[in-house]
Coordinates of C-alpha atoms and ligand atoms in Angstrom, one line a residue:
M1 CA 26.4 -21.0 11.4
H2 CA 28.9 -21.1 14.2
V3 CA 29.2 -17.8 15.9
H4 CA 32.0 -19.1 18.1
R5 CA 34.4 -19.2 15.3
R6 CA 33.8 -15.6 14.2
T7 CA 36.3 -12.9 14.7
H8 CA 34.9 -9.7 16.3
F9 CA 35.2 -7.3 13.4
G10 CA 34.1 -3.8 14.0
I11 CA 33.4 -4.1 17.7
S12 CA 35.2 -1.7 19.9
E13 CA 35.6 -2.2 23.6
S14 CA 33.3 0.8 24.3
Q15 CA 30.5 -0.9 22.3
V16 CA 30.8 -4.0 24.4
T17 CA 30.8 -2.0 27.6
E18 CA 27.7 -0.2 26.5
E19 CA 25.9 -3.6 26.1
H20 CA 26.5 -4.0 29.9
I21 CA 25.0 -0.6 30.5
W22 CA 22.0 -1.5 28.3
R23 CA 21.4 -4.8 30.1
A24 CA 21.6 -3.1 33.5
R25 CA 19.1 -0.5 32.4
R26 CA 16.8 -3.2 31.1
L27 CA 16.9 -5.1 34.4
F28 CA 16.2 -1.9 36.3
L29 CA 13.2 -1.1 34.0
Q30 CA 11.9 -4.7 34.3
K31 CA 12.1 -4.6 38.1
S32 CA 10.3 -1.2 38.3
A33 CA 7.7 -2.4 35.8
L34 CA 7.1 -5.6 37.9
S35 CA 6.7 -3.7 41.1
G36 CA 4.5 -1.1 39.3
A37 CA 2.3 -3.8 37.9
A38 CA 2.0 -5.5 41.3
L39 CA 0.9 -2.2 42.8
L40 CA -1.6 -1.5 40.2
G41 CA -3.0 -5.0 40.1
S42 CA -3.7 -5.0 36.4
S43 CA -1.5 -2.8 34.2
L44 CA -2.4 -1.8 30.6
L45 CA 0.3 -4.2 29.5
S46 CA -1.0 -7.3 31.2
R47 CA -4.5 -6.5 29.9
H48 CA -3.2 -6.4 26.3
V49 CA -0.9 -9.4 26.5
L50 CA -3.0 -11.7 28.6
S51 CA -6.5 -11.0 27.3
K52 CA -7.8 -11.8 23.8
P53 CA -6.1 -9.4 21.4
S54 CA -8.1 -6.5 20.0
P55 CA -7.9 -5.2 16.4
P56 CA -4.7 -3.4 15.5
E57 CA -6.2 0.1 15.9
S58 CA -6.5 -0.5 19.6
Y59 CA -2.9 -1.7 20.2
A60 CA -2.1 1.7 21.7
G61 CA -0.5 1.1 25.1
L62 CA 0.8 -2.4 24.1
D63 CA 4.3 -2.8 25.3
F64 CA 6.2 -4.2 22.3
K65 CA 9.2 -5.1 24.4
K66 CA 7.1 -7.7 26.2
L67 CA 6.2 -9.5 23.0
A68 CA 9.6 -11.3 23.4
A69 CA 9.9 -10.8 27.1
K70 CA 10.6 -14.4 28.0
D71 CA 13.4 -14.7 25.4
K72 CA 17.1 -14.0 26.2
V73 CA 18.2 -11.1 24.2
T74 CA 21.0 -12.0 21.8
E75 CA 24.4 -10.5 22.5
F76 CA 25.4 -7.3 20.7
K77 CA 28.5 -9.0 19.3
A78 CA 26.4 -11.7 17.6
I79 CA 23.8 -9.3 16.3
T80 CA 26.5 -7.2 14.6
T81 CA 28.9 -9.9 13.4
Y82 CA 26.6 -12.7 12.1
N83 CA 24.7 -11.0 9.3
N84 CA 23.0 -11.4 6.0
F85 CA 23.6 -8.4 3.8
Y86 CA 24.5 -9.7 0.4
E87 CA 25.5 -6.3 -0.9
F88 CA 28.7 -6.9 1.1
G89 CA 29.2 -10.6 0.4
T90 CA 27.4 -13.8 1.1
G91 CA 29.5 -14.8 4.1
K92 CA 28.0 -14.2 7.6
D93 CA 31.0 -12.2 8.6
D94 CA 31.3 -10.2 5.3
P95 CA 28.9 -7.4 6.3
A96 CA 30.8 -6.6 9.6
K97 CA 34.1 -6.7 7.7
Y98 CA 33.1 -4.6 4.7
A99 CA 30.1 -2.5 5.4
H100 CA 32.1 0.4 6.8
T101 CA 32.6 1.5 3.1
L102 CA 28.9 2.5 3.0
K103 CA 28.4 6.3 3.3
T104 CA 25.2 6.9 5.2
T105 CA 25.3 10.8 5.3
P106 CA 23.6 12.4 3.6
W107 CA 20.8 9.8 3.1
T108 CA 17.7 10.7 1.1
I109 CA 14.6 8.5 0.9
E110 CA 12.2 9.0 -2.0
V111 CA 8.5 8.2 -1.6
S112 CA 6.4 7.8 -4.8
G113 CA 3.6 5.9 -6.4
A114 CA -0.1 5.9 -5.4
C115 CA -0.1 8.6 -2.8
H116 CA -1.2 12.3 -2.7
K117 CA 2.0 13.7 -1.2
P118 CA 5.0 12.0 -2.8
G119 CA 8.4 13.5 -1.9
T120 CA 11.9 13.0 -0.7
F121 CA 13.2 13.5 2.8
D122 CA 16.5 13.1 4.6
V123 CA 16.5 10.3 7.1
R124 CA 17.8 12.6 9.8
T125 CA 14.5 14.6 9.6
L126 CA 12.5 11.5 10.3
A127 CA 12.3 11.7 14.1
P128 CA 14.6 13.1 16.8
K129 CA 16.5 10.4 18.6
K130 CA 14.6 11.0 21.8
Q131 CA 11.4 9.9 20.0
W132 CA 12.8 6.6 19.0
E133 CA 11.2 3.7 20.8
E134 CA 12.7 0.4 21.7
R135 CA 11.1 -2.9 20.6
I136 CA 12.5 -6.3 21.4
Y137 CA 11.6 -8.6 18.5
R138 CA 12.5 -12.1 17.5
L139 CA 14.1 -12.3 14.1
R140 CA 13.7 -15.7 12.4
C141 CA 15.9 -16.3 9.3
V142 CA 14.6 -18.6 6.6
E143 CA 17.9 -20.5 7.0
G144 CA 16.9 -21.8 10.4
W145 CA 18.5 -19.5 12.9
S146 CA 17.0 -16.8 15.0
M147 CA 18.0 -13.9 17.3
V148 CA 16.2 -11.6 19.7
I149 CA 17.1 -8.0 18.9
P150 CA 16.5 -4.8 20.9
W151 CA 15.7 -2.5 18.0
L152 CA 15.3 1.3 18.3
G153 CA 13.2 3.2 15.8
I154 CA 9.8 4.3 14.7
P155 CA 6.6 2.5 13.7
L156 CA 6.1 2.2 10.0
A157 CA 2.4 3.1 9.7
P158 CA 2.5 6.8 10.8
L159 CA 5.4 7.5 8.4
L160 CA 3.5 6.0 5.5
K161 CA 0.4 7.9 6.3
R162 CA 2.3 11.2 6.1
F163 CA 2.4 10.6 2.3
E164 CA -1.3 10.0 2.1
P165 CA -1.6 6.8 0.1
T166 CA -4.6 6.6 -2.3
G167 CA -7.2 3.9 -2.5
N168 CA -5.1 2.3 -5.2
A169 CA -2.2 1.7 -2.9
K170 CA -2.5 -2.0 -2.3
F171 CA 1.2 -2.8 -1.7
V172 CA 4.3 -1.0 -0.5
Q173 CA 7.6 -1.6 -2.2
F174 CA 11.0 -0.9 -0.6
E175 CA 14.3 -0.6 -2.3
T176 CA 17.9 -0.7 -1.0
L177 CA 20.6 1.7 -2.2
Y178 CA 22.4 0.7 -5.4
R179 CA 26.0 1.8 -5.2
P180 CA 28.4 -0.9 -6.2
N181 CA 31.5 1.2 -5.4
E182 CA 30.4 1.2 -1.7
M183 CA 28.6 -2.1 -1.8
P184 CA 31.1 -4.5 -3.4
G185 CA 28.7 -7.4 -3.4
Q186 CA 26.6 -5.6 -6.0
K187 CA 29.4 -6.2 -8.5
R188 CA 28.4 -9.8 -8.5
A189 CA 25.1 -11.1 -9.9
V190 CA 24.1 -12.9 -6.7
L191 CA 20.8 -11.1 -6.8
D192 CA 19.2 -8.8 -9.3
W193 CA 20.2 -5.5 -7.6
P194 CA 18.9 -3.3 -6.0
Y195 CA 17.4 -5.5 -3.3
V196 CA 13.6 -5.1 -3.4
E197 CA 11.0 -6.1 -0.8
G198 CA 7.4 -5.5 -0.3
L199 CA 4.4 -5.8 1.9
R200 CA 0.7 -5.7 1.4
I201 CA -0.6 -2.3 2.6
D202 CA -2.5 -3.7 5.6
E203 CA 0.7 -5.6 6.6
A204 CA 2.7 -2.4 6.3
M205 CA 0.1 -0.5 8.4
N206 CA 0.0 -3.2 11.2
P207 CA 1.4 -1.7 14.4
L208 CA 4.1 -4.3 14.6
S209 CA 5.8 -3.2 11.4
F210 CA 8.7 -1.1 12.3
L211 CA 11.6 1.0 10.9
A212 CA 14.8 0.5 12.8
L213 CA 17.3 3.3 13.1
G214 CA 19.3 1.7 15.9
L215 CA 19.8 -1.3 18.2
Y216 CA 21.0 -1.7 21.8
G217 CA 20.4 2.0 22.4
K218 CA 22.8 3.0 19.6
T219 CA 22.6 4.2 16.0
L220 CA 22.2 1.2 13.6
P221 CA 25.6 -0.3 12.6
N222 CA 26.1 -0.4 8.8
Q223 CA 26.1 -4.2 8.7
N224 CA 22.6 -4.2 10.2
G225 CA 21.1 -1.9 7.5
A226 CA 22.1 1.7 8.4
P227 CA 20.7 4.2 8.4
L228 CA 17.2 2.7 8.1
R229 CA 15.9 -0.8 7.7
L230 CA 12.5 -2.5 7.9
V231 CA 11.6 -5.0 10.6
V232 CA 8.6 -7.2 10.2
P233 CA 8.8 -9.7 13.1
W234 CA 6.2 -12.3 12.0
K235 CA 8.0 -12.8 8.6
Y236 CA 11.2 -14.5 7.7
G237 CA 14.2 -12.2 8.1
F238 CA 14.7 -11.5 4.4
K239 CA 11.6 -9.3 4.3
S240 CA 13.4 -6.9 6.7
I241 CA 15.1 -5.0 3.9
K242 CA 18.2 -2.9 4.9
S243 CA 19.5 0.6 3.9
I244 CA 16.3 1.8 2.3
V245 CA 16.4 4.6 -0.2
R246 CA 13.0 4.2 -2.0
I247 CA 9.5 3.5 -0.9
S248 CA 6.6 3.3 -3.4
F249 CA 2.9 2.7 -3.1
A250 CA 1.8 0.2 -5.7
E251 CA -1.3 -1.2 -7.1
K252 CA 0.3 -4.6 -8.1
M253 CA 2.2 -7.0 -5.9
P254 CA 5.9 -6.2 -6.2
I255 CA 8.3 -8.8 -7.5
T256 CA 10.7 -9.0 -4.7
S257 CA 14.4 -10.0 -5.0
W258 CA 14.1 -13.5 -3.5
V259 CA 10.9 -14.3 -5.4
K260 CA 12.7 -13.3 -8.6
A261 CA 15.8 -15.3 -7.7
S262 CA 13.9 -18.5 -6.8
P263 CA 10.1 -18.4 -7.0
K264 CA 9.6 -22.0 -6.1
E265 CA 11.5 -21.5 -2.8
Y266 CA 10.5 -18.0 -1.8
G267 CA 7.0 -16.5 -1.8
F268 CA 5.8 -12.9 -1.4
Y269 CA 4.3 -13.4 2.0
S270 CA 7.0 -15.4 3.7
N271 CA 5.2 -15.5 7.0
V272 CA 7.1 -17.7 9.5
N273 CA 5.3 -21.0 9.3
P274 CA 6.6 -24.2 10.8
Q275 CA 3.9 -26.2 8.8
V276 CA 5.3 -25.1 5.4
P277 CA 8.8 -26.4 4.8
H278 CA 11.3 -24.6 2.6
R279 CA 11.7 -26.7 -0.5
R280 CA 15.1 -28.0 0.7
W281 CA 14.7 -28.1 4.5
S282 CA 12.1 -28.2 7.4
Q283 CA 11.1 -24.9 9.1
K284 CA 9.9 -26.7 12.3
R285 CA 12.8 -25.7 14.5
E286 CA 15.4 -23.0 14.8
R287 CA 18.8 -22.4 16.4
R288 CA 19.0 -19.3 18.6
I289 CA 22.3 -17.7 17.8
G290 CA 24.4 -18.0 21.0
E291 CA 22.6 -21.0 22.3
F292 CA 22.8 -24.7 21.6
R293 CA 19.3 -25.8 22.5
K294 CA 17.0 -25.7 19.5
H295 CA 13.7 -23.9 19.7
E296 CA 10.4 -24.9 18.2
T297 CA 9.5 -22.4 15.5
L298 CA 6.3 -20.7 16.3
M299 CA 3.5 -19.8 13.8
F300 CA 4.0 -16.2 12.7
N301 CA 7.2 -16.3 14.8
G302 CA 5.0 -16.1 17.9
Y303 CA 3.1 -12.9 16.9
G304 CA -0.1 -14.6 15.7
D305 CA -2.3 -12.9 18.2
Y306 CA -1.5 -9.6 16.4
V307 CA -1.3 -10.6 12.8
A308 CA -3.2 -13.9 12.1
D309 CA -6.3 -11.9 11.2
L310 CA -4.5 -10.4 8.2
Y311 CA -4.6 -13.8 6.5
Q312 CA -8.1 -15.1 7.4
G313 CA -9.4 -17.4 4.6
M314 CA -6.0 -17.6 2.8
D315 CA -4.4 -21.0 2.2
L316 CA -1.0 -20.3 3.7
K317 CA 0.5 -23.3 1.9
K318 CA -0.3 -21.7 -1.4
Y319 CA 0.5 -18.2 -0.4
F320 CA 3.8 -19.0 1.4
Ligands
MTE1 N1 18.5 -6.4 3.0 C1 19.4 -6.2 2.0 N2 19.4 -5.0 1.4 N3 20.2 -7.1 1.6 C2 20.3 -8.4 2.2 O1 21.1 -9.3 1.7 N4 19.3 -9.9 3.9 C3 18.1 -10.2 4.6 C4 17.6 -9.0 5.4 N5 17.7 -7.8 4.7 C5 19.4 -8.6 3.2 C6 18.5 -7.6 3.7 C7 18.1 -11.4 5.4 S1 18.2 -12.9 4.5 C8 18.1 -11.4 6.7 S2 18.0 -12.8 7.6 C9 18.2 -10.1 7.5 O2 18.3 -9.0 6.6 C10 19.3 -10.2 8.4 O3 19.4 -9.1 9.3 P1 20.6 -8.9 10.3 O4 21.9 -9.1 9.5 O5 20.5 -7.5 10.9 O6 20.4 -10.0 11.3

């Protein structure tokens, strides 16, 4: 868990310099936003963040960057050298050391199952880079650490809608590439490969659900799930499946990799919940990577205003 001992695999000087540029740009934008908001009195943003949240359909105009605005953004070096990507080994520094072997061009994603327009597409046709939006989200790992990551990408719902899911599509299943020659960790039976994750369709369609294609203003590094990974900020990090090649609309709840590996410890929902301990440890607190002070873990990772409605009437101790 100690980032300080890590060597800085895969990080060139130019990448570090670019982090400074990114931070300077962020500061500039924050200052202009502040003065803009002061001038206008009440901006769209403050209306959305400060007032009672509205249903997801009316999130248009919500500034997703501000959802973690008070948090210090984790350094690029930590985000790209302290990873979980078991396809490249179970050590935190294995992905940064070995993920360069993954070939991400060409990259085809197949969409199938309960939808009217199944098909395959190349990831590069998804959205031109200038349409990618930035979202700063907290990522809380089930192991008890967290980061604040400036993702770049596209919202998940509009992409799914392009394939016209039918009324039978109750869940969405995601699969990672299976290519043991490029992903040496797949030669060991640590998990039942390929890595599989899933969401209920309304969770997938929630405006917070996001597909990341980059971070810190750059294309996604392989160790973070290039070329395309899911980001579901109110759930434990393992729901955020990396290097996706298959998406399918399903009638039944998918059996995900971690549920298959240890059903007593990992549930399908895996919403961040400080009230429900992992079988072997508490989930009440977390260590922010790069900081020593521990943080209280927040219900739904702090995104409850936007997602709690999805679970109304459900016993979250049972459906963990
Ligand atoms: N996706 C795949 N395919 N394989 C993995 O091992 N690990 C998950 C998730 N997505 C994993 C994965 C876990 S446990 C976490 S905490 C996050 O990725 C970590 O994302 P990061 O390395 O970008 O911080």
